[in-house]
Coordinates of C-alpha atoms and ligand atoms in Angstrom, one line a residue:
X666 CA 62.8 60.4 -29.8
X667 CA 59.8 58.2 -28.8
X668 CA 56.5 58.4 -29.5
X669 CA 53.3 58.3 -27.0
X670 CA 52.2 54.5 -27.4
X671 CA 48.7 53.9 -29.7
X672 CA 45.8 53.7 -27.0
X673 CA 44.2 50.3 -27.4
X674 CA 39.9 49.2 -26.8
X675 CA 39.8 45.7 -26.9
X676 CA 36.3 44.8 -28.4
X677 CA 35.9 40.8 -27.6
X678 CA 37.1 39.0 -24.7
X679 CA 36.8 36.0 -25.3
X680 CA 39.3 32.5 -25.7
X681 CA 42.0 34.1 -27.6
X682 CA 42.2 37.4 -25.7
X683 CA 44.5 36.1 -23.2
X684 CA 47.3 35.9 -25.6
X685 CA 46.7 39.6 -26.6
X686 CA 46.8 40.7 -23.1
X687 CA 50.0 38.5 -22.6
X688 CA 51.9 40.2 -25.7
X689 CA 50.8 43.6 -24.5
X690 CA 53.3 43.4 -21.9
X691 CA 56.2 42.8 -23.9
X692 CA 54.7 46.0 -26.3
X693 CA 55.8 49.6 -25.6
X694 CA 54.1 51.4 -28.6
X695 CA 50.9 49.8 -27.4
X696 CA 48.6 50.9 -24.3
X697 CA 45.5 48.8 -23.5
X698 CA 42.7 51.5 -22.3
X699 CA 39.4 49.4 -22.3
X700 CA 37.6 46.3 -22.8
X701 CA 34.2 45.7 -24.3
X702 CA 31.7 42.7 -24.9
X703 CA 28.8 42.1 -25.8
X704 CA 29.1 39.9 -22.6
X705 CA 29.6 42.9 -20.5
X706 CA 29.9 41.2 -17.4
X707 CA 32.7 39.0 -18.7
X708 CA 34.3 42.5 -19.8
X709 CA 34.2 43.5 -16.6
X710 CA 35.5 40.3 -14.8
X711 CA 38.6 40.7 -18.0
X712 CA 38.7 44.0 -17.4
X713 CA 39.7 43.9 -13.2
X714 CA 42.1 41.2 -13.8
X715 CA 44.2 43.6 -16.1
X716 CA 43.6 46.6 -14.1
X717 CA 42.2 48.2 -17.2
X718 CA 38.9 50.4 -17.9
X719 CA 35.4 48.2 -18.7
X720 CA 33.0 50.3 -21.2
X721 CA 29.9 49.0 -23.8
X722 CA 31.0 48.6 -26.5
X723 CA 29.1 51.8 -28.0
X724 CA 30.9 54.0 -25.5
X725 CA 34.5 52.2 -26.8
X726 CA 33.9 53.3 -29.9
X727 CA 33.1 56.9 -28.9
X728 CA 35.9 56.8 -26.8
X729 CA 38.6 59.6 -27.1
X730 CA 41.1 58.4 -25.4
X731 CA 41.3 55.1 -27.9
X732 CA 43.1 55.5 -31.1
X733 CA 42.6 51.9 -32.5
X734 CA 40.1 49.3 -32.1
X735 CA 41.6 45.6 -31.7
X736 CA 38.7 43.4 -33.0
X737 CA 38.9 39.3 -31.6
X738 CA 35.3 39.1 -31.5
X739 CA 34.1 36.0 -33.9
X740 CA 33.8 36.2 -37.7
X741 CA 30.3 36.8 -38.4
X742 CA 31.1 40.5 -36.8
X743 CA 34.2 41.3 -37.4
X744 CA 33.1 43.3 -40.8
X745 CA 30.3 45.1 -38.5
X746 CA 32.3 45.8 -35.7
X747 CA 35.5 47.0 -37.5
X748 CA 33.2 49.3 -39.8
X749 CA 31.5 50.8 -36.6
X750 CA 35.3 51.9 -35.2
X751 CA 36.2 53.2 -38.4
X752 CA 33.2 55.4 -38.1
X753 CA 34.4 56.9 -35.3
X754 CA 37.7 57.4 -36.4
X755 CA 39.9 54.2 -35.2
X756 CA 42.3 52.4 -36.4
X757 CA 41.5 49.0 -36.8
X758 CA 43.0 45.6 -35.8
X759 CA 40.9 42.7 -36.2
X760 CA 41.3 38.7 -35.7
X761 CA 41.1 36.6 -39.1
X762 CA 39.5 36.0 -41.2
X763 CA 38.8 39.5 -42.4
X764 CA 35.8 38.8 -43.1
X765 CA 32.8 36.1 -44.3
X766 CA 33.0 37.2 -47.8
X767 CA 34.9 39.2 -50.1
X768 CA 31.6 41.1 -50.7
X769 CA 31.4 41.9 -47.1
X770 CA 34.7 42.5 -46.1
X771 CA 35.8 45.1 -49.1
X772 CA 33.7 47.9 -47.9
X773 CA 36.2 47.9 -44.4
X774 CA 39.2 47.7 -46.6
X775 CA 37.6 50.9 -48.2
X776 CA 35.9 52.7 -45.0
X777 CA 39.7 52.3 -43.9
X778 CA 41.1 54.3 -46.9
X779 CA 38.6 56.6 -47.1
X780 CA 38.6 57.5 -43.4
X781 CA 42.1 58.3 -44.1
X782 CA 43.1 55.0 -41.1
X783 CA 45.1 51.8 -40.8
X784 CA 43.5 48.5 -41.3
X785 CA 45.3 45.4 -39.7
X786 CA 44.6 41.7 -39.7
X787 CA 45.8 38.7 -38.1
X788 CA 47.6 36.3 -38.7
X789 CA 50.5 38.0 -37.5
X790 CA 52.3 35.2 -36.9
X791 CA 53.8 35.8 -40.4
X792 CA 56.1 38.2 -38.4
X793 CA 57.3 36.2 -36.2
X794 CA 61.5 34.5 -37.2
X795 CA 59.2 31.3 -38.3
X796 CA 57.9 32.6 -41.5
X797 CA 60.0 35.4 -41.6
X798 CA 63.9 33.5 -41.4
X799 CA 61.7 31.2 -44.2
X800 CA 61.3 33.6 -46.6
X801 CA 64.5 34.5 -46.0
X802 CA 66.4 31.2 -46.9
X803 CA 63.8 31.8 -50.0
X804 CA 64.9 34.9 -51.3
X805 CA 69.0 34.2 -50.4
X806 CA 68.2 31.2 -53.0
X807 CA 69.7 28.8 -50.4
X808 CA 67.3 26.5 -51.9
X809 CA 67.6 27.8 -55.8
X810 CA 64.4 29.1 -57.8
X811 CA 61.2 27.8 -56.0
X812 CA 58.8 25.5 -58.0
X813 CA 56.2 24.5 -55.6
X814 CA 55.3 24.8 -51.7
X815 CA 52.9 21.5 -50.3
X816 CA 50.8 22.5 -47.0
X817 CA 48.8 20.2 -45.1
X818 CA 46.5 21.2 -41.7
X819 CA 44.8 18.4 -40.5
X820 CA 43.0 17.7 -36.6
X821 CA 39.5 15.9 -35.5
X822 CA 37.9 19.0 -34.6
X823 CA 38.5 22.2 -32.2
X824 CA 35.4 21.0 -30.4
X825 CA 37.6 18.7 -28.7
X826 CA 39.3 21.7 -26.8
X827 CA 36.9 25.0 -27.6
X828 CA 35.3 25.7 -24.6
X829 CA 32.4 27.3 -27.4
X830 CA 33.1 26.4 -30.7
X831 CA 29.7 26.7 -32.9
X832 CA 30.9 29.2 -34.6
X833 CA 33.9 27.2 -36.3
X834 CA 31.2 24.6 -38.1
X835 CA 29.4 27.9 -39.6
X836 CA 30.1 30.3 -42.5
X837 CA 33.6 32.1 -41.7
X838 CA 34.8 29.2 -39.8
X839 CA 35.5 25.4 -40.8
X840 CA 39.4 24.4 -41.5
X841 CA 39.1 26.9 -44.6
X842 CA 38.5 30.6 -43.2
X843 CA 39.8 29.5 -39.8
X844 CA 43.4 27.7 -40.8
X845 CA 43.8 28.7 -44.1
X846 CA 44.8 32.4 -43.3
X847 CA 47.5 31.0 -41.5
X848 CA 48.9 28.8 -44.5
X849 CA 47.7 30.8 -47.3
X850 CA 48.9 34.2 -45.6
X851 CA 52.3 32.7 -45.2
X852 CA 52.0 31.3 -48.9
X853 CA 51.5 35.2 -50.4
X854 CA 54.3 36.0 -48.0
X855 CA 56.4 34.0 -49.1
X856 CA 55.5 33.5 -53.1
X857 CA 53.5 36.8 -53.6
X858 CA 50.1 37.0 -54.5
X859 CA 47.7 33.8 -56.5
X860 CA 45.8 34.4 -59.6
X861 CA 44.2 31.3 -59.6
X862 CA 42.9 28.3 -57.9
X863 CA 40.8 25.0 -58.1
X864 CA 39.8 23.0 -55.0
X865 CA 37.8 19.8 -53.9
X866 CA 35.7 20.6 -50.6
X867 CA 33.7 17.5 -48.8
X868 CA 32.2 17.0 -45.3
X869 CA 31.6 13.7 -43.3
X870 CA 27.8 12.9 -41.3
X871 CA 30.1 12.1 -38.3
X872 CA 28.4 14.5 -35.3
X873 CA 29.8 17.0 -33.8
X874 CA 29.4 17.7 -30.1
X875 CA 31.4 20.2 -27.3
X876 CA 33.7 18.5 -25.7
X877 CA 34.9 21.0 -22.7
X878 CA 33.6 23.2 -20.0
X879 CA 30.3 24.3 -19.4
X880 CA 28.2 23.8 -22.3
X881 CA 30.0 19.9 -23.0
X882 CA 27.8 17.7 -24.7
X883 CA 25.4 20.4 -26.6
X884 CA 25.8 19.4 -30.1
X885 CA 27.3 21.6 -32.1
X886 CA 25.2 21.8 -36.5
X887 CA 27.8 21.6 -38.8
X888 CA 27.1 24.5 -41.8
X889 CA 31.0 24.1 -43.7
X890 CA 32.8 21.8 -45.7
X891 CA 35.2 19.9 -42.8
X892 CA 37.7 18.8 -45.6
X893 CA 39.5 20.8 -48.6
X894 CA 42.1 20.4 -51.1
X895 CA 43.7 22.8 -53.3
X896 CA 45.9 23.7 -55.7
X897 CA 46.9 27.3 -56.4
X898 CA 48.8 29.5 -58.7
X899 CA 50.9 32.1 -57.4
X900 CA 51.9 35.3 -60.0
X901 CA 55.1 34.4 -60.0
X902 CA 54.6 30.6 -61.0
X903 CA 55.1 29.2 -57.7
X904 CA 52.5 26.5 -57.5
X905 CA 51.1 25.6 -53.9
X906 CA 49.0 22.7 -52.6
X907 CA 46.8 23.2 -49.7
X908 CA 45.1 20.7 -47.3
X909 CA 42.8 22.0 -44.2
X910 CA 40.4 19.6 -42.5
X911 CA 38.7 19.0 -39.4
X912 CA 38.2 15.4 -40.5
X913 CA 41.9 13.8 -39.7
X914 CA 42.3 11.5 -36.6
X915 CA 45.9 11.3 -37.3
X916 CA 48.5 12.3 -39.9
X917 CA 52.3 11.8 -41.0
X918 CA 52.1 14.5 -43.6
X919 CA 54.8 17.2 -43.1
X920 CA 53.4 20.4 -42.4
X921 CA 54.6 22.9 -44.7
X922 CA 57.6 22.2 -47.2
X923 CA 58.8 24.3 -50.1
X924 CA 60.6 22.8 -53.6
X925 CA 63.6 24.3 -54.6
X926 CA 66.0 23.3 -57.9
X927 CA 68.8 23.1 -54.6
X928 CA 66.6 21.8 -52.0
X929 CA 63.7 21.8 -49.8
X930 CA 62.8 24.0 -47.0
X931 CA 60.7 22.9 -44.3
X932 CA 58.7 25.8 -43.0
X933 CA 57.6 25.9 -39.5
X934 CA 53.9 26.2 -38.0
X935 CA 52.6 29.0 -39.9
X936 CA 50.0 29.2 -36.4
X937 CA 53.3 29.9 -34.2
X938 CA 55.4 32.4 -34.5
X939 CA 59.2 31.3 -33.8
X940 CA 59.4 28.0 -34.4
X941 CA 62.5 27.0 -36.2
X942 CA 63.5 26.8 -39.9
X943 CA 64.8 23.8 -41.2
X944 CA 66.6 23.3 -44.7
X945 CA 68.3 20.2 -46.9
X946 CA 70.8 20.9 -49.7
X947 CA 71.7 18.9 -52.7
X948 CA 75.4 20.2 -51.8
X949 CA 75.0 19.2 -47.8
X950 CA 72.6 16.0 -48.3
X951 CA 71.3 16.8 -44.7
X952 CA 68.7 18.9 -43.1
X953 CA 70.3 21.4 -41.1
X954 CA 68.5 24.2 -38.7
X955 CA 68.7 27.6 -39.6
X956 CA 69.5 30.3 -37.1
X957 CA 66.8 33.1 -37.4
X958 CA 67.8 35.7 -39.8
X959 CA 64.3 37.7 -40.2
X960 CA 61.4 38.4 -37.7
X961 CA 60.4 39.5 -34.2
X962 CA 61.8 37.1 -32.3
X963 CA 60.4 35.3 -29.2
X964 CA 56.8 37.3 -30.5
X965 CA 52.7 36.3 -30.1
X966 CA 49.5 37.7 -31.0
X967 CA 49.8 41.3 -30.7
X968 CA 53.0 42.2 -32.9
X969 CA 50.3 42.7 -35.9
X970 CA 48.5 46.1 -33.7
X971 CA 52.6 47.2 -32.9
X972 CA 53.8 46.7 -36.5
X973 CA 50.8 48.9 -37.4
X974 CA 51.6 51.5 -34.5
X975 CA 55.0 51.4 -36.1
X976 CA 53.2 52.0 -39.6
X977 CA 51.5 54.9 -38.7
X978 CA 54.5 56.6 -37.2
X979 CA 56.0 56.1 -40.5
X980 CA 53.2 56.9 -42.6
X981 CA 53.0 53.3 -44.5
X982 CA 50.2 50.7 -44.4
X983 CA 51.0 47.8 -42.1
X984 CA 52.5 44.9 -42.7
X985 CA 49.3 42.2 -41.6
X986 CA 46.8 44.6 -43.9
X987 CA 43.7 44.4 -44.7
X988 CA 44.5 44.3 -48.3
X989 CA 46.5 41.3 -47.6
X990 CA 44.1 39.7 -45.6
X991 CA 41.2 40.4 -48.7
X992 CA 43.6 39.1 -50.6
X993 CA 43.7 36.0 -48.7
X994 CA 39.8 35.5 -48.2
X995 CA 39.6 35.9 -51.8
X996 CA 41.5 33.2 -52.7
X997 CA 39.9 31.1 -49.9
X998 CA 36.5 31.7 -51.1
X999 CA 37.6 31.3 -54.7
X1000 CA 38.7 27.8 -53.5
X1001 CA 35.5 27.3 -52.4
X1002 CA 33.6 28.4 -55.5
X1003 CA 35.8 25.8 -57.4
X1004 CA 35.0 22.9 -55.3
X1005 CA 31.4 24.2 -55.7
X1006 CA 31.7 24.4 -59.3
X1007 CA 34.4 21.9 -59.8
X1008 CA 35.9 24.5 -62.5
X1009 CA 39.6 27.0 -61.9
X1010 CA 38.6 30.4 -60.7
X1011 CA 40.6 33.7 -61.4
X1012 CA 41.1 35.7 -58.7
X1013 CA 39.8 39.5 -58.9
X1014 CA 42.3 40.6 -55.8
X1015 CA 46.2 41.1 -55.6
X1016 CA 48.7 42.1 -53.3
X1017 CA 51.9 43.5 -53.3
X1018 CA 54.2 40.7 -51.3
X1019 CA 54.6 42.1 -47.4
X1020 CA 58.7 43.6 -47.2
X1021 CA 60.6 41.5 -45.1
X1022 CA 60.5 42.1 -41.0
X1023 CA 64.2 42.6 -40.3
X1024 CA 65.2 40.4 -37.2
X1025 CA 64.5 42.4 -34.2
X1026 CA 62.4 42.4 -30.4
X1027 CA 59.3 43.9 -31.5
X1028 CA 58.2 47.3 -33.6
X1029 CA 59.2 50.4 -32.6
X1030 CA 57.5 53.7 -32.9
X1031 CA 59.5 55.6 -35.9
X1032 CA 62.2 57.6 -34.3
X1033 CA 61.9 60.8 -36.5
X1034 CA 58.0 60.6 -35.1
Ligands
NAD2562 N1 40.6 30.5 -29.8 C1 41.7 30.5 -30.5 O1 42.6 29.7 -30.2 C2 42.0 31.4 -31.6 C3 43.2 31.5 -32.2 C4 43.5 32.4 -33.2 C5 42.5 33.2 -33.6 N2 41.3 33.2 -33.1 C6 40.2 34.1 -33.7 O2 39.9 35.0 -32.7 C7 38.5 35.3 -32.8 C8 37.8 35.1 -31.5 O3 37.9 33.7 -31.2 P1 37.7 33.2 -29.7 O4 38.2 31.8 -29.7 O5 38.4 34.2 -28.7 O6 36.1 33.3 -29.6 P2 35.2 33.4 -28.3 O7 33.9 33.0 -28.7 O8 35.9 32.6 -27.2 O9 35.3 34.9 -28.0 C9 34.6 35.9 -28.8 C10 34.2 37.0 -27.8 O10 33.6 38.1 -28.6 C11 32.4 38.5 -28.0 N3 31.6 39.1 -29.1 C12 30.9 38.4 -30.1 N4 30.3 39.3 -30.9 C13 30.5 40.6 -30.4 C14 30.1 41.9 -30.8 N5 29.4 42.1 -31.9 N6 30.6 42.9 -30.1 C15 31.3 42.7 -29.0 N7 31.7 41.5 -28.5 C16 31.3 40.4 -29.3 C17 31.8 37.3 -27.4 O11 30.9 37.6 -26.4 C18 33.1 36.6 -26.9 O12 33.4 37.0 -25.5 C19 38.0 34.5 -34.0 O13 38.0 35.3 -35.2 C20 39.0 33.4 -34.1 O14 39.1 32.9 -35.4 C21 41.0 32.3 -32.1

């Protein structure tokens, strides 16, 4: 038997929206209802294109035709904005990170719990076959017991293709809280959860100016390290490496590769969601593809809010939760304390590892719902 689809208010229409709207298509257990912005005229602009309903963002909330609130405004509010739907009773689906702080962004994973609704956070591109056949090839022991994974994200800048991209040189942005959920997500998805970390954080003088559409040439005040190394601890003695930086004109550093006693597994693009698995063998002395085994296949942003519809239905916490996603903003601003401090910080958080996504289309509503 299906279920009636969770009715969707959009809050933040901005760059990334269009890739929501695209996924909602391909999304049965979700129904876009409304739009809201702060730029209300742009909500309304988004809103006509998709034939959907424009409202202030006060009146979304209040809304009771909208079960859960998808959140993709920018980082500074997403704490403010996801604490103001769980007020009113929403579920709650937000863009990463979760939040600017652990300090802030514990009182949503609470509000959620005690409001008795589902927190989600992206990335949910940890659904996807990419991460998903990886950690499979992991836990078949295709590549033996695991002693280390190496990670490195590396670009000039997303000035150079953010139409308005302030807020990635201020506090919640910068390659740590804007790239590292994607890595260190995929890391704890992979591994399980760290209990420790140390880190190196640095920043050039080299200025900083938008590069595209309207407001090109403004230049943009840099508040964040652009440039960060660390190493980190996973529970299960796993030990990662982590580059992010916004200071690298050009790299051949592999992406994401994990160290096995049988061999190594190259992981794809934790910020894509089916890109293919690769693996070498001591036994086959070749890298071969592997065909995907785990995951939503052919998915995009979006699959987080339906694995969540799909959560409720079954009366479990989501796969993308906000527990994972503290857990991850944790560790990245316990990397950041260490560079500060230039000492190893325990982490206060855990997480229980994500179960695996079996290798499917998309979530489904529960069919004993
Ligand atoms: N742009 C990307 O490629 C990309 C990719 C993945 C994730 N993200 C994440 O998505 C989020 C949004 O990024 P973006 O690139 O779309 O930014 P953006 O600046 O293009 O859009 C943000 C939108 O949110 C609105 N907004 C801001 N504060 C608000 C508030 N309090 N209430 C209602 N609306 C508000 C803004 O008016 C704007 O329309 C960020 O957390 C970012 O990390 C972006």
């Amino acid at each position: 038997m299906s279920s009636a689809p969770l009715r969707v208010g959009m809050v933040g229409v901005g760059t990334i929206s269009a890739q929501y709207f695209a996924s909602f298509e391909k999304l049965p257990n979700l129904q876009l209802v409304a739009v809201a912005d702060i730029n209300e005229e742009r909500a309304r602009e988004v809103a006509a294109e998709h034939g959907v309903d424009a409202r202030s963002v006060d009146d979304l909330f209040a809304s009771d035709d909208i079960d859960a609130v998808l959140n993709l405004t920018i980082p500074a509010t997403h704490v403010d904005v996801g604490l103001r739907a769980i007020e009113h009773g929403k579920h709650v689906f937000a863009e990463k990170p979760l939040g600017l702080s652990v300090t802030e962004a514990r009182p949503l994973v609470e509000a959620a719990d005690a409001a008795g609704v589902l927190l989600g956070s992206a990335p949910d591109t940890v659904l996807g076959t990419g991460i998903q056949t990886a950690r499979a090839v992991i836990d078949d022991g295709v590549i033996g017991d695991v002693l280390g994974a190496s990670v490195h994200w590396s670009a000039p800048g997303h000035e150079r293709w953010h139409p308005n991209p302030a807020f990635y040189y201020q506090p919640g942005g910068g390659p740590l809280l804007d790239m590292g959920p994607y890595y260190i997500t995929s890391l704890v998805t992979l591994f399980g959860p760290i209990i420790r970390v140390s880190g190196l954080a640095t920043r050039s003088d080299r200025p900083r100016t938008v590069a595209t559409g309207p407001q090109a040439g403004t230049p943009i005040p840099v508040a964040i390290d652009t440039h960060v190394t660390a190493l980190l601890e996973h529970e299960s003695g796993v030990s990662s490496q982590i580059t992010v930086s916004f200071e690298v004109w050009a790299t051949r550093s592999p992406l994401f590769e994990v160290y096995g006693t049988k061999g190594t597994l190259a992981v794809p693009d934790p910020n894509r969601f089916n890109d293919p698995v690769e693996v070498y063998t001591a036994d086959t002395a070749e890298w071969r593809a592997v065909p995907e085994t785990a995951g939503y296949r052919d998915s995009g942003r979006g699959y987080g809010l339906a694995e969540l519809a799909e959560a409720l239905h079954n009366n479990r916490q989501p796969r993308a939760s906000g527990a994972l996603a503290l857990h991850v903003l944790d560790v990245m601003e316990s990397i950041a304390r260490a560079a500060d401090e230039r000492s190893v910080v325990t982490l206060h958080t855990t997480v229980e590892r994500p179960e695996t996504v079996p290798l499917s289309d998309r979530p489904e509503a529960s069919e004993n719902s």
